[in-house]
Tab-separated table of C-alpha atoms in Angstrom:
chain	number	residue	atom	x	y	z
A	1388	MET	CA	-27.441	11.834	-37.910
A	1389	LYS	CA	-24.942	14.393	-36.610
A	1390	LEU	CA	-25.659	13.198	-33.078
A	1391	LEU	CA	-24.979	9.588	-34.037
A	1392	LEU	CA	-21.760	10.532	-35.774
A	1393	ALA	CA	-20.638	12.574	-32.784
A	1394	PHE	CA	-21.340	9.612	-30.535
A	1395	ALA	CA	-19.542	7.137	-32.794
A	1396	VAL	CA	-16.446	9.288	-33.375
A	1397	GLY	CA	-16.150	10.583	-29.802
A	1398	GLY	CA	-16.780	7.100	-28.432
A	1399	SER	CA	-14.164	5.584	-30.728
A	1400	ILE	CA	-11.526	8.087	-29.647
A	1401	CYS	CA	-12.256	7.316	-25.991
A	1402	THR	CA	-12.260	3.556	-26.641
A	1403	ILE	CA	-8.852	3.739	-28.293
A	1404	ALA	CA	-7.456	5.722	-25.354
A	1405	GLN	CA	-8.967	3.261	-22.873
A	1406	LEU	CA	-7.450	0.319	-24.735
A	1407	VAL	CA	-4.052	2.012	-24.647
A	1408	VAL	CA	-4.382	2.407	-20.850
A	1409	ASP	CA	-5.551	-1.191	-20.392
A	1410	LEU	CA	-3.265	-3.008	-22.793
A	1411	THR	CA	-0.002	-1.102	-22.506
A	1412	LYS	CA	2.111	0.224	-19.667
A	1413	CYS	CA	1.162	3.803	-20.549
A	1414	ASN	CA	-0.042	5.808	-17.554
A	1415	PRO	CA	-2.922	8.300	-17.789
A	1416	ALA	CA	-0.568	11.273	-18.138
A	1417	MET	CA	1.154	9.707	-21.161
A	1418	VAL	CA	-2.205	8.990	-22.798
A	1419	MET	CA	-3.327	12.561	-22.192
A	1420	VAL	CA	-0.225	14.157	-23.663
A	1421	SER	CA	-0.053	11.817	-26.644
A	1422	SER	CA	-3.751	12.369	-27.423
A	1423	VAL	CA	-3.281	16.128	-27.562
A	1424	SER	CA	-0.093	15.759	-29.611
A	1425	LEU	CA	-1.727	13.314	-32.006
A	1426	GLY	CA	-4.667	15.686	-32.472
A	1427	ALA	CA	-2.240	18.507	-33.223
A	1428	ILE	CA	-0.340	16.433	-35.773
A	1429	LEU	CA	-3.504	15.221	-37.518
A	1430	SER	CA	-4.760	18.792	-37.562
A	1431	GLY	CA	-1.507	20.050	-39.027
A	1432	ILE	CA	-1.612	17.599	-41.921
A	1433	GLY	CA	-5.240	18.453	-42.571
A	1434	LEU	CA	-6.934	15.263	-41.347
A	1435	TYR	CA	-8.573	16.400	-38.130
A	1436	GLY	CA	-10.492	19.299	-39.703
A	1437	PRO	CA	-12.709	17.062	-41.853
A	1438	LEU	CA	-13.297	14.782	-38.850
A	1439	ALA	CA	-14.405	17.767	-36.760
A	1440	ASP	CA	-16.716	18.900	-39.582
A	1441	LEU	CA	-18.195	15.437	-39.730
A	1442	ALA	CA	-18.607	14.659	-36.039
A	1443	GLY	CA	-18.757	18.092	-34.419
A	1444	ALA	CA	-18.321	17.936	-30.656
A	1445	GLY	CA	-17.615	14.210	-30.971
A	1446	ALA	CA	-14.225	15.206	-32.366
A	1447	THR	CA	-13.629	18.590	-30.724
A	1448	VAL	CA	-14.450	17.710	-27.094
A	1449	PRO	CA	-12.080	14.706	-26.591
A	1450	LEU	CA	-8.393	15.464	-25.990
A	1451	PRO	CA	-7.205	15.338	-29.640
A	1452	GLY	CA	-9.704	18.158	-30.277
A	1453	PHE	CA	-7.624	20.340	-27.979
A	1454	GLY	CA	-4.544	19.695	-30.086
A	1455	HIS	CA	-6.588	20.452	-33.181
A	1456	ALA	CA	-7.761	23.791	-31.728
A	1457	LEU	CA	-4.185	24.712	-30.766
A	1458	VAL	CA	-2.882	24.102	-34.273
A	1459	GLN	CA	-5.804	25.791	-36.031
A	1460	GLY	CA	-5.373	28.856	-33.800
A	1461	ILE	CA	-1.675	29.010	-34.546
A	1462	MET	CA	-2.233	28.691	-38.279
A	1463	GLU	CA	-4.889	31.414	-38.256
A	1464	ASP	CA	-2.735	33.877	-36.326
A	1465	PHE	CA	0.311	32.975	-38.393
A	1466	ALA	CA	-1.602	33.916	-41.542
A	1467	ARG	CA	-2.723	37.173	-39.952
A	1468	LEU	CA	0.304	38.279	-37.903
A	1469	GLY	CA	3.229	36.326	-39.254
A	1470	PHE	CA	5.718	34.675	-36.910
A	1471	ILE	CA	4.315	36.343	-33.820
A	1472	GLY	CA	1.139	34.427	-34.531
A	1473	LEU	CA	2.948	31.158	-33.728
A	1474	LEU	CA	2.987	32.325	-30.110
A	1475	THR	CA	-0.384	34.046	-29.850
A	1476	GLY	CA	-2.664	31.765	-31.825
A	1477	GLY	CA	-2.637	28.619	-29.753
A	1478	LEU	CA	-3.789	30.035	-26.474
A	1479	LYS	CA	-6.256	32.388	-28.145
A	1480	ALA	CA	-8.037	29.512	-29.857
A	1481	THR	CA	-8.154	27.374	-26.725
A	1482	SER	CA	-8.881	30.168	-24.277
A	1483	LEU	CA	-12.518	29.142	-23.871
A	1484	GLY	CA	-11.636	25.656	-22.647
A	1485	LEU	CA	-8.733	26.786	-20.499
A	1486	SER	CA	-10.566	29.686	-18.874
A	1487	ALA	CA	-13.648	27.567	-18.274
A	1488	ALA	CA	-11.529	24.896	-16.575
A	1489	ILE	CA	-9.763	27.413	-14.359
A	1490	ILE	CA	-12.804	29.503	-13.463
A	1491	LEU	CA	-15.206	26.601	-12.962
A	1492	GLY	CA	-12.536	24.714	-11.019
A	1493	TYR	CA	-12.094	27.726	-8.784
A	1494	VAL	CA	-15.834	28.150	-8.262
A	1495	MET	CA	-16.279	24.459	-7.469
A	1496	ALA	CA	-13.354	24.603	-5.014
A	1497	VAL	CA	-14.984	27.524	-3.207
A	1498	VAL	CA	-18.408	25.872	-3.125
A	1499	PHE	CA	-17.478	22.275	-2.331
A	1500	ASN	CA	-14.166	22.544	-0.437
A	1501	PRO	CA	-12.493	19.629	-2.210
A	1502	LYS	CA	-9.780	18.210	0.020
A	1503	GLY	CA	-9.098	15.086	1.980
B	1050	MET	CA	31.668	-13.096	22.061
B	1051	MET	CA	29.547	-15.381	19.967
B	1052	ALA	CA	26.110	-14.279	18.975
B	1053	VAL	CA	24.434	-17.122	20.818
B	1054	LYS	CA	20.927	-16.177	19.740
B	1055	LYS	CA	21.738	-15.913	16.054
B	1056	LEU	CA	20.562	-18.877	14.027
B	1057	GLY	CA	21.906	-19.546	10.549
B	1058	ALA	CA	22.442	-16.700	8.134
B	1059	GLN	CA	19.428	-14.507	8.790
B	1060	SER	CA	17.486	-15.737	11.782
B	1061	VAL	CA	17.457	-15.258	15.520
B	1062	VAL	CA	16.050	-17.533	18.198
B	1063	PHE	CA	14.784	-16.100	21.452
B	1064	GLN	CA	15.995	-17.790	24.627
B	1065	ASN	CA	13.092	-16.493	26.661
B	1066	PRO	CA	10.507	-16.028	23.957
B	1067	PRO	CA	8.752	-12.703	24.530
B	1068	VAL	CA	4.995	-12.713	24.985
B	1069	ILE	CA	2.593	-10.808	22.803
B	1070	ALA	CA	0.493	-9.573	25.701
B	1071	ALA	CA	-2.102	-7.898	23.492
B	1072	ALA	CA	-2.746	-6.885	19.899
B	1073	SER	CA	-5.210	-4.332	18.628
B	1074	SER	CA	-6.735	-3.346	15.311
B	1075	VAL	CA	-8.364	-0.183	14.037
B	1076	ALA	CA	-9.836	-0.585	10.560
B	1077	GLY	CA	-11.258	1.704	7.910
B	1078	PRO	CA	-14.856	1.374	6.689
B	1079	LYS	CA	-14.062	-0.759	3.636
B	1080	GLU	CA	-11.916	-3.115	5.731
B	1081	GLY	CA	-14.759	-3.252	8.246
B	1082	GLN	CA	-17.023	-4.622	5.518
B	1083	GLY	CA	-14.533	-7.403	4.819
B	1084	PRO	CA	-14.548	-10.879	6.332
B	1085	PHE	CA	-12.770	-9.730	9.514
B	1086	GLY	CA	-15.135	-6.807	10.151
B	1087	PRO	CA	-16.567	-8.134	13.427
B	1088	ASP	CA	-13.103	-9.054	14.725
B	1089	PHE	CA	-11.584	-5.568	14.618
B	1090	ASP	CA	-11.423	-3.596	17.842
B	1091	LEU	CA	-12.615	-0.458	16.118
B	1092	VAL	CA	-14.026	0.229	12.656
B	1093	LEU	CA	-14.110	3.823	11.420
B	1094	GLY	CA	-17.379	5.214	10.070
B	1095	ASP	CA	-15.584	7.040	7.248
B	1096	THR	CA	-12.041	7.518	6.014
B	1097	LEU	CA	-11.670	10.989	7.535
B	1098	ASN	CA	-12.852	9.916	10.966
B	1099	GLY	CA	-13.908	13.448	11.866
B	1100	GLN	CA	-10.481	14.886	11.014
B	1101	LYS	CA	-9.620	17.617	8.533
B	1102	SER	CA	-7.313	15.475	6.442
B	1103	TRP	CA	-6.654	11.818	5.741
B	1104	GLU	CA	-3.157	12.188	7.188
B	1105	LYS	CA	-4.648	13.397	10.456
B	1106	ALA	CA	-7.131	10.525	10.360
B	1107	GLU	CA	-4.308	8.015	9.883
B	1108	THR	CA	-2.365	9.491	12.790
B	1109	GLN	CA	-5.428	9.226	14.972
B	1110	MET	CA	-6.000	5.597	13.950
B	1111	LEU	CA	-2.426	4.725	14.837
B	1112	LEU	CA	-2.659	6.475	18.194
B	1113	GLU	CA	-5.965	4.770	18.892
B	1114	SER	CA	-4.519	1.359	18.065
B	1115	VAL	CA	-1.722	1.846	20.618
B	1116	LYS	CA	-4.172	3.042	23.261
B	1117	ILE	CA	-6.514	0.095	22.692
B	1118	CYS	CA	-3.612	-2.337	22.792
B	1119	LEU	CA	-2.290	-0.975	26.089
B	1120	LYS	CA	-5.799	-0.954	27.520
B	1121	LYS	CA	-6.300	-4.591	26.554
B	1122	ALA	CA	-3.030	-5.488	28.278
B	1123	GLY	CA	-3.916	-3.349	31.302
B	1124	ILE	CA	-0.721	-1.339	30.938
B	1125	LYS	CA	-0.233	2.418	31.184
B	1126	PRO	CA	1.942	4.176	28.560
B	1127	GLU	CA	4.492	5.061	31.287
B	1128	SER	CA	5.141	1.348	31.831
B	1129	VAL	CA	6.135	0.798	28.196
B	1130	ASP	CA	9.880	1.078	27.660
B	1131	PHE	CA	9.968	1.706	23.919
B	1132	LEU	CA	7.614	2.423	21.083
B	1133	LEU	CA	8.476	1.066	17.633
B	1134	ALA	CA	6.275	2.604	15.000
B	1135	GLY	CA	6.144	3.238	11.286
B	1136	ASP	CA	3.868	4.108	8.405
B	1137	LEU	CA	4.072	4.812	4.681
B	1138	LEU	CA	4.174	8.598	4.598
B	1139	ASN	CA	7.180	10.837	4.068
B	1140	GLN	CA	9.338	11.020	7.193
B	1141	ILE	CA	6.961	8.448	8.785
B	1142	THR	CA	4.905	11.422	9.906
B	1143	CYS	CA	2.059	9.509	11.528
B	1144	ALA	CA	4.425	7.495	13.712
B	1145	ASN	CA	6.277	10.637	14.772
B	1146	LEU	CA	3.067	12.410	15.720
B	1147	VAL	CA	1.810	9.401	17.670
B	1148	ALA	CA	5.115	9.235	19.548
B	1149	ARG	CA	4.725	12.923	20.356
B	1150	ASP	CA	1.252	12.410	21.747
B	1151	ILE	CA	1.889	9.260	23.727
B	1152	SER	CA	5.410	10.149	24.889
B	1153	ILE	CA	6.935	6.680	25.078
B	1154	PRO	CA	10.656	6.583	24.114
B	1155	PHE	CA	10.488	6.084	20.386
B	1156	PHE	CA	12.233	4.369	17.512
B	1157	GLY	CA	10.785	5.255	14.125
B	1158	LEU	CA	10.810	2.417	11.618
B	1159	TYR	CA	10.500	2.414	7.879
B	1160	GLY	CA	10.112	-0.960	6.270
B	1161	ALA	CA	7.169	0.035	4.079
B	1162	CYS	CA	4.529	-2.679	4.446
B	1163	SER	CA	6.988	-4.954	6.272
B	1164	THR	CA	7.148	-2.509	9.195
B	1165	TYR	CA	4.891	-4.508	11.489
B	1166	CYS	CA	7.073	-7.622	11.411
B	1167	GLU	CA	10.244	-5.536	11.458
B	1168	GLY	CA	8.941	-3.953	14.661
B	1169	MET	CA	7.974	-7.297	16.133
B	1170	ALA	CA	11.409	-8.778	15.437
B	1171	LEU	CA	13.215	-5.748	16.891
B	1172	GLY	CA	10.828	-5.522	19.854
B	1173	ALA	CA	11.334	-9.184	20.664
B	1174	MET	CA	15.117	-8.729	20.439
B	1175	MET	CA	14.944	-5.778	22.840
B	1176	VAL	CA	12.845	-7.725	25.319
B	1177	ASP	CA	14.806	-10.965	25.103
B	1178	GLY	CA	18.043	-9.004	25.135
B	1179	GLY	CA	17.086	-7.554	28.480
B	1180	PHE	CA	16.914	-3.977	27.241
B	1181	ALA	CA	13.202	-3.630	27.813
B	1182	GLU	CA	10.405	-5.148	29.815
B	1183	ARG	CA	7.684	-4.047	27.437
B	1184	VAL	CA	7.818	-2.760	23.871
B	1185	ALA	CA	4.848	-1.464	21.903
B	1186	VAL	CA	4.927	-2.062	18.150
B	1187	CYS	CA	2.538	-0.406	15.734
B	1188	SER	CA	2.099	0.518	12.103
B	1189	SER	CA	-0.546	2.141	9.965
B	1190	SER	CA	-1.531	2.835	6.396
B	1191	HIS	CA	-4.395	4.709	4.779
B	1192	HIS	CA	-5.690	4.224	1.261
B	1193	ASN	CA	-6.009	7.905	0.449
B	1194	THR	CA	-2.768	9.112	2.024
B	1195	ALA	CA	-0.833	6.349	0.242
B	1196	GLU	CA	-2.603	7.095	-3.043
B	1197	ARG	CA	-1.367	10.666	-3.087
B	1198	GLN	CA	2.015	9.833	-1.598
B	1199	TYR	CA	2.850	7.129	-4.120
B	1200	ARG	CA	0.489	7.390	-7.067
B	1201	TYR	CA	-1.760	10.215	-8.207
B	1202	PRO	CA	-3.528	13.072	-6.454
B	1203	THR	CA	-6.800	11.607	-5.215
B	1204	GLU	CA	-8.780	14.338	-6.983
B	1205	PHE	CA	-7.357	13.156	-10.289
B	1206	GLY	CA	-9.379	9.951	-10.185
B	1207	ALA	CA	-6.861	7.854	-12.133
B	1208	GLN	CA	-7.995	4.402	-13.184
B	1209	ARG	CA	-6.509	1.416	-11.402
B	1210	CYS	CA	-5.253	-1.571	-13.364
B	1211	PRO	CA	-6.094	-5.192	-12.487
B	1212	THR	CA	-2.711	-5.937	-10.875
B	1213	ALA	CA	-2.944	-2.840	-8.649
B	1214	GLN	CA	-3.575	-3.390	-4.966
B	1215	TRP	CA	-5.723	-1.428	-2.552
B	1216	THR	CA	-3.817	0.182	0.296
B	1217	VAL	CA	-5.512	-0.900	3.495
B	1218	THR	CA	-6.869	1.806	5.766
B	1219	GLY	CA	-6.099	0.781	9.291
B	1220	ALA	CA	-3.640	0.533	12.117
B	1221	GLY	CA	-2.484	-2.269	14.351
B	1222	ALA	CA	-0.463	-2.430	17.526
B	1223	ALA	CA	1.025	-5.199	19.629
B	1224	LEU	CA	2.541	-5.164	23.083
B	1225	ILE	CA	5.600	-7.370	23.420
B	1226	SER	CA	6.345	-8.216	26.994
B	1227	ALA	CA	8.965	-10.181	28.917
B	1228	LYS	CA	6.390	-11.613	31.299
B	1229	GLY	CA	2.747	-12.590	31.200
B	1230	SER	CA	0.730	-15.030	29.216
B	1231	GLY	CA	-0.128	-15.144	25.543
B	1232	PRO	CA	1.393	-16.237	22.259
B	1233	ARG	CA	5.173	-16.038	22.192
B	1234	ILE	CA	7.596	-14.902	19.512
B	1235	THR	CA	10.150	-17.690	19.264
B	1236	HIS	CA	12.105	-16.873	16.107
B	1237	ALA	CA	12.543	-14.040	13.668
B	1238	THR	CA	14.052	-14.136	10.219
B	1239	VAL	CA	15.312	-10.795	8.967
B	1240	GLY	CA	14.932	-10.299	5.248
B	1241	ARG	CA	17.514	-9.306	2.692
B	1242	VAL	CA	16.594	-6.610	0.227
B	1243	VAL	CA	15.734	-8.328	-3.024
B	1244	ASP	CA	15.500	-6.519	-6.340
B	1245	MET	CA	14.463	-8.510	-9.380
B	1246	GLY	CA	14.431	-5.462	-11.623
B	1247	LEU	CA	10.662	-4.994	-11.714
B	1248	LYS	CA	9.618	-1.404	-12.220
B	1249	ASP	CA	5.826	-1.493	-12.427
B	1250	VAL	CA	4.423	0.359	-9.424
B	1251	ASN	CA	0.990	-0.954	-10.337
B	1252	ASP	CA	2.161	-4.489	-9.694
B	1253	MET	CA	3.845	-4.525	-6.291
B	1254	GLY	CA	2.807	-8.118	-5.605
B	1255	SER	CA	5.099	-9.421	-8.346
B	1256	ALA	CA	7.933	-7.199	-7.107
B	1257	MET	CA	7.595	-8.326	-3.481
B	1258	ALA	CA	6.997	-12.040	-4.054
B	1259	PRO	CA	10.710	-12.909	-4.538
B	1260	ALA	CA	11.572	-11.169	-1.246
B	1261	ALA	CA	8.877	-13.138	0.559
B	1262	ALA	CA	10.010	-16.406	-1.005
B	1263	ASP	CA	13.630	-15.630	-0.095
B	1264	THR	CA	12.820	-14.963	3.559
B	1265	ILE	CA	10.518	-17.999	3.887
B	1266	LYS	CA	13.137	-20.264	2.327
B	1267	ARG	CA	15.804	-18.810	4.584
B	1268	HIS	CA	13.596	-19.232	7.642
B	1269	PHE	CA	13.210	-22.946	7.027
B	1270	SER	CA	16.870	-23.531	6.277
B	1271	ASP	CA	18.042	-21.470	9.289
B	1272	THR	CA	15.675	-23.054	11.783
B	1273	GLY	CA	15.627	-26.565	10.328
B	1274	ARG	CA	11.872	-26.512	10.559
B	1275	ARG	CA	9.496	-27.991	8.042
B	1276	VAL	CA	6.371	-26.503	6.519
B	1277	SER	CA	4.306	-28.993	8.514
B	1278	ASP	CA	5.609	-27.430	11.753
B	1279	TYR	CA	3.318	-24.485	11.056
B	1280	ASP	CA	-0.459	-24.335	11.124
B	1281	ALA	CA	-0.441	-21.124	9.152
B	1282	ILE	CA	2.049	-19.226	7.034
B	1283	LEU	CA	0.856	-15.758	6.117
B	1284	THR	CA	2.591	-13.266	3.867
B	1285	GLY	CA	1.764	-9.604	4.386
B	1286	ASP	CA	0.456	-8.048	1.220
B	1287	LEU	CA	1.430	-9.880	-1.943
B	1288	GLY	CA	-2.136	-9.898	-3.199
B	1289	CYS	CA	-3.358	-12.677	-5.480
B	1290	VAL	CA	-0.763	-11.944	-8.196
B	1291	GLY	CA	2.215	-11.978	-5.819
B	1292	LYS	CA	0.869	-14.871	-3.777
B	1293	ALA	CA	0.796	-17.142	-6.814
B	1294	ILE	CA	4.345	-16.109	-7.770
B	1295	CYS	CA	5.651	-16.676	-4.234
B	1296	GLU	CA	4.045	-20.132	-4.066
B	1297	GLU	CA	5.478	-21.044	-7.448
B	1298	MET	CA	8.991	-19.822	-6.584
B	1299	LEU	CA	8.983	-21.851	-3.361
B	1300	ARG	CA	7.595	-24.917	-5.099
B	1301	ARG	CA	10.472	-24.791	-7.565
B	1302	ASP	CA	12.830	-24.742	-4.593
B	1303	GLY	CA	11.131	-27.800	-3.169
B	1304	LEU	CA	8.997	-26.051	-0.548
B	1305	ASP	CA	5.306	-26.788	-0.975
B	1306	LEU	CA	3.387	-24.553	1.403
B	1307	GLY	CA	0.099	-26.170	0.448
B	1308	GLY	CA	-3.094	-25.217	2.258
B	1309	ARG	CA	-1.219	-23.673	5.165
B	1310	TYR	CA	-0.261	-20.665	3.148
B	1311	ASP	CA	-2.283	-17.549	2.550
B	1312	ASP	CA	-1.741	-13.849	2.093
B	1313	CYS	CA	-3.167	-11.155	4.377
B	1314	GLY	CA	-3.902	-8.924	1.375
B	1315	VAL	CA	-5.975	-11.678	-0.206
B	1316	ILE	CA	-8.033	-12.643	2.847
B	1317	LEU	CA	-8.635	-9.161	4.241
B	1318	PHE	CA	-11.222	-8.280	1.601
B	1319	ARG	CA	-14.070	-10.115	-0.056
B	1320	LYS	CA	-13.889	-10.892	-3.769
B	1321	ASN	CA	-16.656	-8.387	-4.547
B	1322	GLN	CA	-15.001	-5.441	-2.787
B	1323	ASP	CA	-13.291	-4.223	-5.946
B	1324	VAL	CA	-9.766	-4.161	-4.562
B	1325	HIS	CA	-8.325	-5.716	-7.742
B	1326	ALA	CA	-5.302	-7.851	-6.749
B	1327	GLY	CA	-5.940	-7.475	-3.001
B	1328	GLY	CA	-4.969	-5.333	-0.043
B	1329	SER	CA	-1.569	-3.818	0.690
B	1330	GLY	CA	0.011	-1.435	3.164
B	1331	CYS	CA	1.496	-1.506	6.653
B	1332	ALA	CA	-1.914	-2.156	8.158
B	1333	CYS	CA	-2.545	-5.241	6.048
B	1334	ALA	CA	-0.438	-7.679	8.085
B	1335	ALA	CA	-1.160	-5.768	11.300
B	1336	LEU	CA	-4.933	-6.078	10.953
B	1337	VAL	CA	-4.908	-9.741	9.986
B	1338	PHE	CA	-2.491	-10.499	12.806
B	1339	ALA	CA	-4.657	-8.795	15.433
B	1340	ALA	CA	-8.021	-9.959	14.119
B	1341	ARG	CA	-7.182	-13.504	13.089
B	1342	LEU	CA	-3.734	-14.885	14.013
B	1343	MET	CA	-3.625	-13.537	17.550
B	1344	ALA	CA	-7.119	-14.844	18.258
B	1345	PHE	CA	-6.405	-18.289	16.804
B	1346	LEU	CA	-3.094	-18.561	18.666
B	1347	LYS	CA	-4.758	-17.574	21.928
B	1348	GLN	CA	-7.557	-20.083	21.457
B	1349	GLY	CA	-5.066	-22.760	20.488
B	1350	LYS	CA	-6.649	-23.187	17.050
B	1351	TYR	CA	-3.201	-22.512	15.695
B	1352	ARG	CA	-0.252	-23.835	17.632
B	1353	ARG	CA	2.366	-22.129	15.558
B	1354	ALA	CA	2.222	-19.504	12.842
B	1355	LEU	CA	4.676	-17.658	10.624
B	1356	LEU	CA	3.883	-14.063	9.738
B	1357	VAL	CA	5.938	-12.732	6.848
B	1358	ALA	CA	5.248	-9.035	6.225
B	1359	THR	CA	6.461	-7.835	2.856
B	1360	GLY	CA	7.507	-4.325	1.926
B	1361	ALA	CA	8.338	-2.482	-1.283
B	1362	LEU	CA	11.078	0.005	-0.512
B	1363	HIS	CA	10.726	2.339	-3.474
B	1364	SER	CA	9.884	6.009	-3.405
B	1365	PRO	CA	8.141	8.021	-6.120
B	1366	THR	CA	11.477	9.749	-6.784
B	1367	SER	CA	13.444	6.503	-7.089
B	1368	CYS	CA	10.862	5.199	-9.563
B	1369	GLN	CA	10.925	8.390	-11.628
B	1370	GLN	CA	14.692	8.102	-11.773
B	1371	GLY	CA	14.433	4.616	-13.212
B	1372	GLU	CA	15.324	2.548	-10.153
B	1373	ALA	CA	13.594	-0.807	-9.875
B	1374	ILE	CA	11.452	-1.652	-6.847
B	1375	SER	CA	13.570	-3.130	-4.046
B	1376	CYS	CA	11.659	-5.297	-1.622
B	1377	VAL	CA	12.128	-6.892	1.765
B	1378	ALA	CA	10.247	-9.396	3.903
B	1379	HIS	CA	10.622	-10.073	7.606
B	1380	ALA	CA	9.270	-13.190	9.273
B	1381	VAL	CA	8.307	-13.817	12.874
B	1382	SER	CA	7.426	-17.219	14.218
B	1383	ILE	CA	4.766	-17.163	16.903
B	1384	GLU	CA	3.634	-20.019	19.111
B	1385	CYS	CA	0.613	-20.419	21.289
B	1386	GLU	CA	1.011	-20.578	25.054
B	1387	GLY	CA	2.528	-23.858	26.037
B	1388	GLY	CA	4.641	-24.215	22.918
B	1389	GLY	CA	4.007	-25.388	19.441
B	1390	SER	CA	5.984	-28.581	19.464
């Protein structure tokens, strides 16, 4: 059931983004930034959390999930450290994704020599 | 002194129409799979062509196209007075590097995808003006170098929308000569820069169509010719979106091009080659000219043809700063040996 929900929610998020690319003049960069921002906003007003609980990776892996993680991290650190937490929390919570992207990207670049 | 060879507002007529002694084509692999595949002089096995970068591959294609062209004409580089060359990259890098390697006195041209016809018009003026005996004209484009120059890094893998065109990988050259036999350039119509305020870089066909229509209209009014005087009228790279707009604009002005009209970007690829609206790039008109027009004019299948290469003169910076896409189209009228009339 969880798998099906993850598929349905994750797929819906991607479908919406694809429709925005296809039907509007938005370029991929705009869609990327607005997805993250939208995720952050929904997270901030408490709507993305329940969605992530419901659909798991279906909600946390697509781009809005990154915005959600940023906001949750900031709120956690804010509760713990006060104002300084506004600056530390975001990157801490998303460090797994960011580090993985950088390190794996580096490894792949060394192995496969990606250039044209 | 009167400009005796100027005709009307934008055209010139050549008193001793220069000969196109030879034309050559070097095509990328995808272009080689298109309808003109067997007609190209050389088809690359892959887009890198054994080079370390796509830019180097494009330079090599352009150089190769000049060499093949001169070989076909039986002319050594030393016997060519001027080289007119251009491409789509910053500072027309490929053309500069080719000029370095082949060491013919060089004029670099930038007319975006209109470069080939711009070169032909200028080359013919030089030859008919008595400034040169032989002028080599060439231009190139490469899908991957243009992608990262104008759109997104190729590694990014951005999706292409249906109106987007596929930059043609290839290079073409032509040798314009005062003497010899072959099709002759009789007229050229130099385009005005037209800007209809379109800003969508994923729809260049629509942006360029008004420039093409303007130049075609001007060509007919300057020369007093009729559409029926031509066996073929080919625009450079409007693609299917721009082609339809150009036809419609001309029809509203009372010029029905009918079955004589086609677009190089539309006919260069097959429908199933996934190029969306069609081909584009400097090589688009150059390849179709060398592989189709030149052959038909030589065989007498066409007696007279009008090649109208179209170019979008924007840069990524001008687009980011909100400028619309300015476009230009240059037309050259070419007749088979013995005259078209």
